[in-house]
Short mmCIF file of C-alpha atoms and ligand atoms in Angstrom, two decimals:
data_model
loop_
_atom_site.label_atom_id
_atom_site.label_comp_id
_atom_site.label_asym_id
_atom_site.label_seq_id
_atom_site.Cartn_x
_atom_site.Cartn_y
_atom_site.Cartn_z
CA UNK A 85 -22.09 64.73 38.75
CA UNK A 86 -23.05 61.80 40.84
CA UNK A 87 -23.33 59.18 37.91
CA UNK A 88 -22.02 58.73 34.55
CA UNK A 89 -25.53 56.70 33.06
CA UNK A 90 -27.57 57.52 35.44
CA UNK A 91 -30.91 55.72 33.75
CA UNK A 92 -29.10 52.27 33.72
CA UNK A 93 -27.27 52.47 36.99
CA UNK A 94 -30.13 53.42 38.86
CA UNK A 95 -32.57 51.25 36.85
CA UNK A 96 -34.94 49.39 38.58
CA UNK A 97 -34.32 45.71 39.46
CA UNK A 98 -37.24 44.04 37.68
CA UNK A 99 -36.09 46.06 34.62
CA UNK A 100 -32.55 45.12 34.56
CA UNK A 101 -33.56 41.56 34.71
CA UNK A 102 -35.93 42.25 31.58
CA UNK A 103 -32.74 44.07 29.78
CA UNK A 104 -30.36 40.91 30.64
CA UNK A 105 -33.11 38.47 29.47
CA UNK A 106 -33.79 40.09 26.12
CA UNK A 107 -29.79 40.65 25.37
CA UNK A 108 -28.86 37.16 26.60
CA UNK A 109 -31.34 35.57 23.64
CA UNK A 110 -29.61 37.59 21.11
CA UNK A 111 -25.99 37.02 22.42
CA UNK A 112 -26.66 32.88 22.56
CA UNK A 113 -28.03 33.53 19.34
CA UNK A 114 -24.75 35.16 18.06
CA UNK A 115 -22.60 33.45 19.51
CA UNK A 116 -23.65 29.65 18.23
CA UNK A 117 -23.73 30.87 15.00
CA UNK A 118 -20.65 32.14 14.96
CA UNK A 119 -18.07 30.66 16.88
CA UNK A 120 -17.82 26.80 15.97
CA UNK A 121 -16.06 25.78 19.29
CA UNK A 122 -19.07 26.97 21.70
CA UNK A 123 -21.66 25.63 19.34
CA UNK A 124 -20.27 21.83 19.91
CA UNK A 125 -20.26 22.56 23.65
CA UNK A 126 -23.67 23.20 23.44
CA UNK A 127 -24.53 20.72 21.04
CA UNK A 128 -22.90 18.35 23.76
CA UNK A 129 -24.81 19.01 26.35
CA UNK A 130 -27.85 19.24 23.83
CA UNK A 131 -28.83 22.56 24.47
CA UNK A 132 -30.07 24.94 21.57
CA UNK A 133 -30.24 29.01 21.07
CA UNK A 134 -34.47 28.42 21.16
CA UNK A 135 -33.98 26.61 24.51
CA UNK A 136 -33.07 30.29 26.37
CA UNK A 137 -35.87 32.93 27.24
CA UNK A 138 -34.26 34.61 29.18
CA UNK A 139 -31.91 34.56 32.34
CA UNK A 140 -34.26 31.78 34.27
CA UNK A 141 -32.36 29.54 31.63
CA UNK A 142 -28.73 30.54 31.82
CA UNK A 143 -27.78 27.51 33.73
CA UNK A 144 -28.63 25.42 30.62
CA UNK A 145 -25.50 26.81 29.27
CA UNK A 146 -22.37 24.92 29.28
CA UNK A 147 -19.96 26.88 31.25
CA UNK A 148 -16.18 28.33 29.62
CA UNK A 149 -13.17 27.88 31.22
CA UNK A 150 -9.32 29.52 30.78
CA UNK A 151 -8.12 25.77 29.55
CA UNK A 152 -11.24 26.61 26.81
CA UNK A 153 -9.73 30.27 25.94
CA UNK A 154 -5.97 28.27 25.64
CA UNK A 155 -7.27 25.66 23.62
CA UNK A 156 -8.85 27.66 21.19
CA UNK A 157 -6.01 30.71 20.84
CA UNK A 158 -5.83 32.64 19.19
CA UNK A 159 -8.94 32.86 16.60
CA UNK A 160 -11.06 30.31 18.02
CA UNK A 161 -13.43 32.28 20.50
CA UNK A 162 -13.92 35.37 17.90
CA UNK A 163 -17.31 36.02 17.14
CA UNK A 164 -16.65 38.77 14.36
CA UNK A 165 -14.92 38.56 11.20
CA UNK A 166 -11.18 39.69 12.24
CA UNK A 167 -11.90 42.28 10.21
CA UNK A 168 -14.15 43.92 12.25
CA UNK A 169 -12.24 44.25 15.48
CA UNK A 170 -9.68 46.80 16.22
CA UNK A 171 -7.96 46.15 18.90
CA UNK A 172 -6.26 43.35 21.37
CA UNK A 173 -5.28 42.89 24.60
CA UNK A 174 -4.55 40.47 26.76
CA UNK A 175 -4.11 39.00 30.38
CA UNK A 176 -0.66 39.32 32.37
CA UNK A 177 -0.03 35.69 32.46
CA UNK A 178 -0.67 35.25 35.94
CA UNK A 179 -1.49 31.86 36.34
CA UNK A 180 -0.40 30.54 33.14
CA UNK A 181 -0.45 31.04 29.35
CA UNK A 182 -1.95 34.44 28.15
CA UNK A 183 -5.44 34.83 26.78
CA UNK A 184 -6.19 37.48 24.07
CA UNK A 185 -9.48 39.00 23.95
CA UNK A 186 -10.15 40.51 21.10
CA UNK A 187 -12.93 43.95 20.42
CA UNK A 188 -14.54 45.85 17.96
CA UNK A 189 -14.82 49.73 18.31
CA UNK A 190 -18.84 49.11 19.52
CA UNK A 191 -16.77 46.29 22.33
CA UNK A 192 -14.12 49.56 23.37
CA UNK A 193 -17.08 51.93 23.48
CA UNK A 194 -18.67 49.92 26.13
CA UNK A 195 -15.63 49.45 27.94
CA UNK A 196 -14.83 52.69 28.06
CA UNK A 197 -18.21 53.64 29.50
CA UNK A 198 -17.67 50.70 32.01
CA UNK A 199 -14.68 52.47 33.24
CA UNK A 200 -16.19 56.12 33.16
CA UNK A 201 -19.10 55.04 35.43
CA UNK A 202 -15.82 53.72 38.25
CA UNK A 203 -14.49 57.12 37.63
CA UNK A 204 -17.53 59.53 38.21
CA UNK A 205 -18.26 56.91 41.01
CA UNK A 206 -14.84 57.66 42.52
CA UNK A 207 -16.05 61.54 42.37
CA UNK A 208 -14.44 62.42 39.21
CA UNK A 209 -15.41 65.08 37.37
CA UNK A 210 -14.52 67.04 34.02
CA UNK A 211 -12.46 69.20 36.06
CA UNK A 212 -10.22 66.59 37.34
CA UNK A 213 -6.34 65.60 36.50
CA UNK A 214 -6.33 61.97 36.24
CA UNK A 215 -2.90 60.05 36.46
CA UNK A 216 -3.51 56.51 34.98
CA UNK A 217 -0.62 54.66 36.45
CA UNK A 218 -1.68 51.60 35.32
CA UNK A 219 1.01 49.85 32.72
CA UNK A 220 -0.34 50.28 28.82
CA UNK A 221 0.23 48.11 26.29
CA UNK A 222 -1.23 44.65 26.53
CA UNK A 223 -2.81 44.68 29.85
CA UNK A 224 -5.84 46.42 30.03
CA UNK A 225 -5.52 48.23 33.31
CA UNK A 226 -4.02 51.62 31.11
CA UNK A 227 -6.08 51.56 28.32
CA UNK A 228 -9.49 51.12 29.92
CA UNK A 229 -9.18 53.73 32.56
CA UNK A 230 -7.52 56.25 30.08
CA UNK A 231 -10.41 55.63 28.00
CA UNK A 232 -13.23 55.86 30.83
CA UNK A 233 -11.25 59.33 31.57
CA UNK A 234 -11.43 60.69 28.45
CA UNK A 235 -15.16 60.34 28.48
CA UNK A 236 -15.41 61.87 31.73
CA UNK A 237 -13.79 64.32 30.53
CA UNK A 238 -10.73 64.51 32.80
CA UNK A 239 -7.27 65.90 32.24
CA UNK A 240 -5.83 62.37 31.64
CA UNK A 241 -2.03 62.36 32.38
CA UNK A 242 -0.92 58.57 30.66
CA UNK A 243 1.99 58.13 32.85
CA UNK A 244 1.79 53.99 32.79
CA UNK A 245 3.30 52.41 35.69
CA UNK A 246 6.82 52.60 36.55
CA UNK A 247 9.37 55.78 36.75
CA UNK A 248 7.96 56.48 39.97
CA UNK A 249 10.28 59.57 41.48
CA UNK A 250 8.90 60.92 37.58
CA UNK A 251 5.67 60.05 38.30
CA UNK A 252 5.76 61.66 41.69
CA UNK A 253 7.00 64.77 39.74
CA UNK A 254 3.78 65.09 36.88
CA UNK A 255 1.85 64.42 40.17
CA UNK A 256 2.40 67.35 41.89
CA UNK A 257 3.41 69.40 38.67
CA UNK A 258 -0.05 69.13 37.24
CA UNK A 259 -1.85 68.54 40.79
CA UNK A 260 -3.58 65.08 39.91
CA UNK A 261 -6.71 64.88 41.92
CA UNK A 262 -7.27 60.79 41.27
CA UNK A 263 -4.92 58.30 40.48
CA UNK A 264 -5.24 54.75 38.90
CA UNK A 265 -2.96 51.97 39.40
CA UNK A 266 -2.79 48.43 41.52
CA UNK A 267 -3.17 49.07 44.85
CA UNK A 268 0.59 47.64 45.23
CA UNK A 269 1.86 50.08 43.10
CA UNK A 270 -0.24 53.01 45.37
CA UNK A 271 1.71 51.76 48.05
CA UNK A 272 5.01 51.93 46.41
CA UNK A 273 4.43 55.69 45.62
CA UNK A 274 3.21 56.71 48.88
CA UNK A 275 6.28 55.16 50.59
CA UNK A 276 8.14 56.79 48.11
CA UNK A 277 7.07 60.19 48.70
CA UNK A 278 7.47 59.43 52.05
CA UNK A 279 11.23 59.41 50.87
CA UNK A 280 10.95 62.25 48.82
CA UNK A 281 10.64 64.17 51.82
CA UNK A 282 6.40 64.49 51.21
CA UNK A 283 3.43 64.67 53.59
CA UNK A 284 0.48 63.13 52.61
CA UNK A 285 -1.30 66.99 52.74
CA UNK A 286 1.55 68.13 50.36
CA UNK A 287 -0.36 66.40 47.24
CA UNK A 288 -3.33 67.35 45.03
CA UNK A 289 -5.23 63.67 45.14
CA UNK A 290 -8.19 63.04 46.58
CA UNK A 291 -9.36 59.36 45.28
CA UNK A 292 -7.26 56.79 43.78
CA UNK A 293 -8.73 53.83 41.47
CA UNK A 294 -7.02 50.95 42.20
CA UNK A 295 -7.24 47.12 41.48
CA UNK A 296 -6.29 44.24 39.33
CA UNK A 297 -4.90 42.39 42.31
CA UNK A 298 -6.43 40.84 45.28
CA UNK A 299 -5.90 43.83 48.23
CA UNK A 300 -7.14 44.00 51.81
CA UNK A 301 -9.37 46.49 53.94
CA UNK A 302 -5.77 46.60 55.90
CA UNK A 303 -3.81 47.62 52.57
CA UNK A 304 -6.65 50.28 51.89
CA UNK A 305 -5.84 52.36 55.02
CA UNK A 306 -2.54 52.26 54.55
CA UNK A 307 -2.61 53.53 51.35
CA UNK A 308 -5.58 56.24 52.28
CA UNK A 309 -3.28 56.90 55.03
CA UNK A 310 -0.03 57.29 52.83
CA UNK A 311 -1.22 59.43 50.41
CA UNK A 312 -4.31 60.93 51.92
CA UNK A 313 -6.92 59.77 49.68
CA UNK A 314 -10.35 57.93 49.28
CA UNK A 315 -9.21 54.33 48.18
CA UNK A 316 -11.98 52.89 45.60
CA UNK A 317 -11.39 49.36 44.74
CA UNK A 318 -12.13 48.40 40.77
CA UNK A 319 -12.68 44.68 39.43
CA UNK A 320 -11.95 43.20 36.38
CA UNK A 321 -10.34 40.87 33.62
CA UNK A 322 -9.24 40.68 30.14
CA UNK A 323 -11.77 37.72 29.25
CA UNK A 324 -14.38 39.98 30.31
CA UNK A 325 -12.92 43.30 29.21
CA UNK A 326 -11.01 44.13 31.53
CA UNK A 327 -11.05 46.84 34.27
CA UNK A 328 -14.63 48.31 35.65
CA UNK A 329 -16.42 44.85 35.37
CA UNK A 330 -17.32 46.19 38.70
CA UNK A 331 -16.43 49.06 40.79
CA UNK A 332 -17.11 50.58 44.24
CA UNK A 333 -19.24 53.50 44.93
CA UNK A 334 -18.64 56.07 48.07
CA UNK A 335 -20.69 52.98 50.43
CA UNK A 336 -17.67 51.33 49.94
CA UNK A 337 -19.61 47.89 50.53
CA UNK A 338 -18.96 46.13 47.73
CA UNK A 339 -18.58 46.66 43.87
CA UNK A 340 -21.39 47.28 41.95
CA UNK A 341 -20.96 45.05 38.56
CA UNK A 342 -22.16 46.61 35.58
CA UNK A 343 -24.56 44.15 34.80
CA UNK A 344 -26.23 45.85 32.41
CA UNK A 345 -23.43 44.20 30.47
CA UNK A 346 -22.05 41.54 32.20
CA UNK A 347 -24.23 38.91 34.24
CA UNK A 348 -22.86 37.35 37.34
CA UNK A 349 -23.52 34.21 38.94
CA UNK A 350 -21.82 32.27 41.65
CA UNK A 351 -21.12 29.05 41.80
CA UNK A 352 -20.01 25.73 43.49
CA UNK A 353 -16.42 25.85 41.88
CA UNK A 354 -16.24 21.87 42.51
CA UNK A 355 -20.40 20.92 41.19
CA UNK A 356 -20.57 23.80 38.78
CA UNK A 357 -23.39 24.24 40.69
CA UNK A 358 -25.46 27.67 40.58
CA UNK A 359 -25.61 29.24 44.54
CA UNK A 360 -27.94 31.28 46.01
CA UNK A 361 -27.60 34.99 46.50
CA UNK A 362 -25.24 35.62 49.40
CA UNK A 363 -23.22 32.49 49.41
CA UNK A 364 -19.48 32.51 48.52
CA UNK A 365 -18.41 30.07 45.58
CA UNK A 366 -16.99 31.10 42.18
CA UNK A 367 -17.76 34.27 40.10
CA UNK A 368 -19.05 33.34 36.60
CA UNK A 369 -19.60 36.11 34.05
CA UNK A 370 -21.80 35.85 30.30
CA UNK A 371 -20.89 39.45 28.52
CA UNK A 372 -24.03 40.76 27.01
CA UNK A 373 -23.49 43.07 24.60
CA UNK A 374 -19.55 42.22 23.28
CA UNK A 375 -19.35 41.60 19.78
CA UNK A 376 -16.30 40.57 19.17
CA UNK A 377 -15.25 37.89 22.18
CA UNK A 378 -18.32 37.07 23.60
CA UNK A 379 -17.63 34.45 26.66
CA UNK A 380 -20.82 32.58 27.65
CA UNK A 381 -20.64 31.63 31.48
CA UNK A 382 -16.86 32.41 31.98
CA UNK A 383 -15.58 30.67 35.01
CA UNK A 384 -13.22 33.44 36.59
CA UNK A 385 -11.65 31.51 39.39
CA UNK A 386 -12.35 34.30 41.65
CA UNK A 387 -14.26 33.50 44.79
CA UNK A 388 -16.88 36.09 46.43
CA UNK A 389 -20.24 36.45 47.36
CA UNK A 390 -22.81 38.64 45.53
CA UNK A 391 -25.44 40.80 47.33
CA UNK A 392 -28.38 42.93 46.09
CA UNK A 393 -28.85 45.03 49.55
CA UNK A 394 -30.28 48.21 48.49
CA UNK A 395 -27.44 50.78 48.65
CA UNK A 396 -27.19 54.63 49.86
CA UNK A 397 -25.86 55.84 46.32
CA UNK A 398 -28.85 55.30 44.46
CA UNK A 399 -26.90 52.41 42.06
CA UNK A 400 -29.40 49.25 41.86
CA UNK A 401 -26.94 47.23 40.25
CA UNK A 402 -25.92 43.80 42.04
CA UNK A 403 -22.65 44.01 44.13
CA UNK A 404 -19.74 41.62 44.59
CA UNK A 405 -17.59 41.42 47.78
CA UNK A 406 -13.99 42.22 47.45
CA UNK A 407 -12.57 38.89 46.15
CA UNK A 408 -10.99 36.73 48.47
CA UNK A 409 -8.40 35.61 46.03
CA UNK A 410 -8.19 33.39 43.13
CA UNK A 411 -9.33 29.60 43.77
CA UNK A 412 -5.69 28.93 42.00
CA UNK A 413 -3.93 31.25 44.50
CA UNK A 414 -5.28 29.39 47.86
CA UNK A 415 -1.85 27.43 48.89
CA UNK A 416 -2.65 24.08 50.96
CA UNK A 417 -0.68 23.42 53.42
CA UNK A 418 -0.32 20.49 55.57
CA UNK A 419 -3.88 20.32 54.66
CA UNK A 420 -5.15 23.63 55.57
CA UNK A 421 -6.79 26.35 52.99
CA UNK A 422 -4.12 29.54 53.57
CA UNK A 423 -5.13 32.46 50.96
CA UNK A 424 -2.20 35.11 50.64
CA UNK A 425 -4.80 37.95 52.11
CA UNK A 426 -5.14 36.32 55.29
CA UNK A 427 -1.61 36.43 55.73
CA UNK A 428 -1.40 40.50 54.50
CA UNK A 429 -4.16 41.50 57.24
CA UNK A 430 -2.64 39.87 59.97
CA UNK A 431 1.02 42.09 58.91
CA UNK A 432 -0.84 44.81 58.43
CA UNK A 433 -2.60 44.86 61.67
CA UNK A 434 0.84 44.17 63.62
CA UNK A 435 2.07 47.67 62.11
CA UNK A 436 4.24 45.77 59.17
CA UNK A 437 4.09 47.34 55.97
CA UNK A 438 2.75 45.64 53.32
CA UNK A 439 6.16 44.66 51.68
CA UNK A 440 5.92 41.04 52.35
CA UNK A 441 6.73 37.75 50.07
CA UNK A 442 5.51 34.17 51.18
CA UNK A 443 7.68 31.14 50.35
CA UNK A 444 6.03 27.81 50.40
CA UNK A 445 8.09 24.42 50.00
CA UNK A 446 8.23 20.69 51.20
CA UNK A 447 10.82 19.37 53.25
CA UNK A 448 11.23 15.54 54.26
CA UNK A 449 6.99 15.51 52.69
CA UNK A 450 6.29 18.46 55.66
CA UNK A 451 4.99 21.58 53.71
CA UNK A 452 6.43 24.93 55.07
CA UNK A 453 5.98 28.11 55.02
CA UNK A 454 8.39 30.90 55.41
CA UNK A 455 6.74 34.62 55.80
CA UNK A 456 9.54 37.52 54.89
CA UNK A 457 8.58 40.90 55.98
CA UNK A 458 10.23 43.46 56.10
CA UNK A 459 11.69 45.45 59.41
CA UNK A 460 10.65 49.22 59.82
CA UNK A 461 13.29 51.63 59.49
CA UNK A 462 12.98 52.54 62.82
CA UNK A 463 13.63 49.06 64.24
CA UNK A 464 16.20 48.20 62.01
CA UNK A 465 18.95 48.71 64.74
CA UNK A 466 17.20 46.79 67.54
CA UNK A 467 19.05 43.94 69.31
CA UNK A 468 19.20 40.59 68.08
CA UNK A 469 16.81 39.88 70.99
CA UNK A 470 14.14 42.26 70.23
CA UNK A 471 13.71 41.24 66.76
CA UNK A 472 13.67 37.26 67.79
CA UNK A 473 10.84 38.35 70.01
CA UNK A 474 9.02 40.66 67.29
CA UNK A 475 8.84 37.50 65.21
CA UNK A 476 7.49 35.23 67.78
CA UNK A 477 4.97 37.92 68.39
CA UNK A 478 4.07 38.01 64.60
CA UNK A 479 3.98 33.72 64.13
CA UNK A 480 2.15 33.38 67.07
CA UNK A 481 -0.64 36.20 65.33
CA UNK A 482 -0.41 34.33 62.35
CA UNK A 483 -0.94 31.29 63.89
CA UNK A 484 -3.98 32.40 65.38
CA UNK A 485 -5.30 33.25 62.10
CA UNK A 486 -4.36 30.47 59.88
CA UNK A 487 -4.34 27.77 62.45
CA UNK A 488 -1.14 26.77 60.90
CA UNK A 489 2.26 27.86 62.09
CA UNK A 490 4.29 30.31 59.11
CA UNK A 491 8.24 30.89 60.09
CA UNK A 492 8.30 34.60 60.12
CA UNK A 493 11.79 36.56 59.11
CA UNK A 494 11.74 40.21 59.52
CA UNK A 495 14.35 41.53 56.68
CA UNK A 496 15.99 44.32 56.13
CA UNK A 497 13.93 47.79 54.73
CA UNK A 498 13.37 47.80 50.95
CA UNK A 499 15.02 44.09 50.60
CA UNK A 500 11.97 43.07 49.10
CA UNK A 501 11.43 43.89 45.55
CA UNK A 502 8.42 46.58 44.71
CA UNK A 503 5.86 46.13 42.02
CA UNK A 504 4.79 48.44 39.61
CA UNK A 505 1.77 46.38 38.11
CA UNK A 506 0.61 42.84 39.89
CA UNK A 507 2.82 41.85 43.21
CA UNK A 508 4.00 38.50 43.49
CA UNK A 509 3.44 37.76 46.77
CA UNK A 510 3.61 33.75 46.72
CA UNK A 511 6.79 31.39 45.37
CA UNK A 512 5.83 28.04 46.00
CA UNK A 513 8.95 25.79 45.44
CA UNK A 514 6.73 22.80 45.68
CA UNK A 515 6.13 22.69 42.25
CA UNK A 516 9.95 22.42 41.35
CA UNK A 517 10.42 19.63 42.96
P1 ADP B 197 -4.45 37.52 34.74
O1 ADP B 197 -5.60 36.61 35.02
O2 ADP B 197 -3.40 36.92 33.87
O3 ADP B 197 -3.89 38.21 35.96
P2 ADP B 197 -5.91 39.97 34.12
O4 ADP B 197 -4.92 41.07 34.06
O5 ADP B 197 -7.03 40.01 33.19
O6 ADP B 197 -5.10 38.66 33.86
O7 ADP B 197 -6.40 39.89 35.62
C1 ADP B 197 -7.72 39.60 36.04
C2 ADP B 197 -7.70 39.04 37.43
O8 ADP B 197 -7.13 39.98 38.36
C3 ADP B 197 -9.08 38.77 37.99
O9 ADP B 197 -9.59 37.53 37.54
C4 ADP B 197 -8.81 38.77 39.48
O10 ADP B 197 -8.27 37.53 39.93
C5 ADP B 197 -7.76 39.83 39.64
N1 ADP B 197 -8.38 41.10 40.05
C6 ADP B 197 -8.71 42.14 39.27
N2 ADP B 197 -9.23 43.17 39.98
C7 ADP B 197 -9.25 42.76 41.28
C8 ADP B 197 -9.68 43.37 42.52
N3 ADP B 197 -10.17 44.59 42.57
N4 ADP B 197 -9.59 42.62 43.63
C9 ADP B 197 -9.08 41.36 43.60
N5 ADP B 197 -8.65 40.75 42.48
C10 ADP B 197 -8.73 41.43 41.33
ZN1 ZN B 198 -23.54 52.05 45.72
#
């Protein structure tokens, strides 16, 4: 089993576009009559549901933003009578106040599929244990891969995140072939079974599905290494569904973005400004088939670059790039763009783990920036000396990369707290002050 729809993943380009033109008329359609709050935006900027033919006119459209989703919680973005959904969930706060998104069992269904495609992409099969170690509940990382492994048809082990010498146990116990969870959290278990006494052969796994965080090509072979896997990166959010917006195939060049359902677009994230094919700028997504919470042009804060390079799996649909973070997690300091990934490839590659927390703060109006990593367990005893040095060693790498100067403190083994769902990696004491 190669693909889980093959006829639209491997549709032809010309055809997709057709597809995405004739379900974005209907979905403008729906969507001004029948959610108030979108219908005034486009009645501001004097646009009307004849004005779009079809996706040439998508940048008509006035764009939605998270301050929109805030402003109208919790009802005001539903498209549906409440009645007529069946579920919520809802985003894990990270930058601010949550967002519920709301779907009908037609919304779920998709989803689901969404998620089955990242699975059978990831070579899952029927005949495959699946461990979804993804929290449930309110985030959607459980729910939409248990879903999307039900309908592959995989032993689905719901073990949510968390527990972990437990979920080590089920693991082997029922010899889990793939494993979902944020890539984070992968770490966390292979270090544990590490621990535990565990080679990387002595598991059943062959592919993890991980994502929901911002992770490095650096923090992928670790983790392959760790637990002796294939590492697939999957994409996605709560405004838009949540996970398997996009997902990678065995290229490993990109995620393809099911945009079938879900057209991209980058833009300028400072003109609103719609970019050519290939240039980085800000990920906007229209859903075109959700029913119940149908966001028009959602601005996702995420910056990437989009590429339609033919690709060796046979999927035609569009790719993104890994994200390179959130705009809203790029720190400025003394003037310089630093995004937390730049800082995790640089550890990586100096043989740190990826247990690392980066405090930012301003002292006498000077910004700072303190890295904390933490020491391996076999250099733990070195001399005072050799650790000075090993630090000097890692700023001056740092350096190099950022072209600003982080204070690096190696600390102690496990001093730094492990994450089960999203890490926290930044704690920028600026804003206290
Ligand atoms: P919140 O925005 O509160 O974290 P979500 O749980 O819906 O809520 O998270 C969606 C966000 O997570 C995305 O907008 C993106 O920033 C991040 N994300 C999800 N998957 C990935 C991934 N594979 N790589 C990088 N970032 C990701
Ligand atoms: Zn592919």
């Amino acid at each position: 089993m190669k693909f889980y729809q093959k006829d639209i993943e491997t549709m032809p380009v010309d055809e997709i576009k057709a597809l995405q033109s004739e379900k974005l008329v209907k979905q403008i359609k729906h969507v001004y009559d029948n959610v108030p709050y979108y219908r005034n935006l486009m009645d501001e900027k004097g646009v009307k549901p004849e004005d779009i033919h079809g996706i040439e006119d998508l940048h008509k459209l006035p764009f939605i933003t998270k301050g929109d989703l805030r402003e109208t919680y919790p009802y005001g973005m539903l498209a549906v009578p409440l009645s007529e959904c069946v579920r919520i969930q809802s985003t894990s706060g990270t930058t601010g106040k949550r967002v519920i998104a709301y779907y009908t069992q037609n919304d779920i269904n998709l989803w689901e599929d969404c998620c089955a495609r990242a699975i059978v992409a990831a070579g899952g099969t029927k005949d495959d244990v699946c461990q979804v170690a993804y929290g449930y509940g309110l985030f959607t990382g459980g729910p939409g891969l248990n879903g999307g492994s039900h309908k592959v048809g995989c032993l689905t082990v719901p073990m949510s995140s968390g527990n972990t010498e437990r979920q080590i146990q089920f693991m082997l116990d029922l010899k889990s072939s793939i494993i979902c969870c944020t890539p984070s959290y992968a770490a966390y278990i292979g270090e544990t079974l590490k621990e535990m006494g565990y080679k990387p052969e002595d598991n059943f796994l062959k592919a993890g599905i991980f994502g929901a965080e911002p992770w490095t090509e650096e923090m992928r072979r670790d983790i392959e290494k760790s637990l002796g896997i294939k590492a697939y990166d999957i994409y996605g959010l709560t405004e838009i569904s949540g996970p398997g917006v996009s997902f990678e195939c065995e290229e490993q060049t990109g995620m393809h973005i099911n945009e079938d359902h879900f057209l991209p677009e980058i833009i300028d994230p400072d003109t609103g400004e719609v970019l050519p094919e290939g240039t980085p700028g800000e990920l906007v997504f229209t859903c075109l088939d959700k029913e119940a919470f149908p966001v028009i042009r959602y601005r996702t804060r995420d910056i990437c670059v989009l590429s339609r390079k033919k690709c060796s799996c046979g999927r035609t649909h569009i790719k993104m790039l890994k994200p390179s973070g959130r705009s809203d997690d790029m720190m400025i300091i003394r003037g310089v763009n630093v995004f937390p990934s730049q800082i995790e490839t640089v550890l990586i590659k100096e043989g740190y783990s990826p247990n690392y927390q980066i405090v930012v703060d301003r002292v006498n109006n000077t910004d700072t920036i303190d890295v904390n990593v933490e020491i391996s367990p076999e250099h733990f005893d070195d001399t005072v000396k050799a650790i000075t040095q090993k630090e000097k060693q890692l700023e001056s790498a740092l350096r190099d990369m950022l072209g600003i100067g982080p204070k690096v403190h190696l600390v102690s083994p496990k001093s730094i707290a492990r994450s089960e769902g999203k890490a926290v990696r930044v704690i920028d004491k600026r804003k206290l002050h």
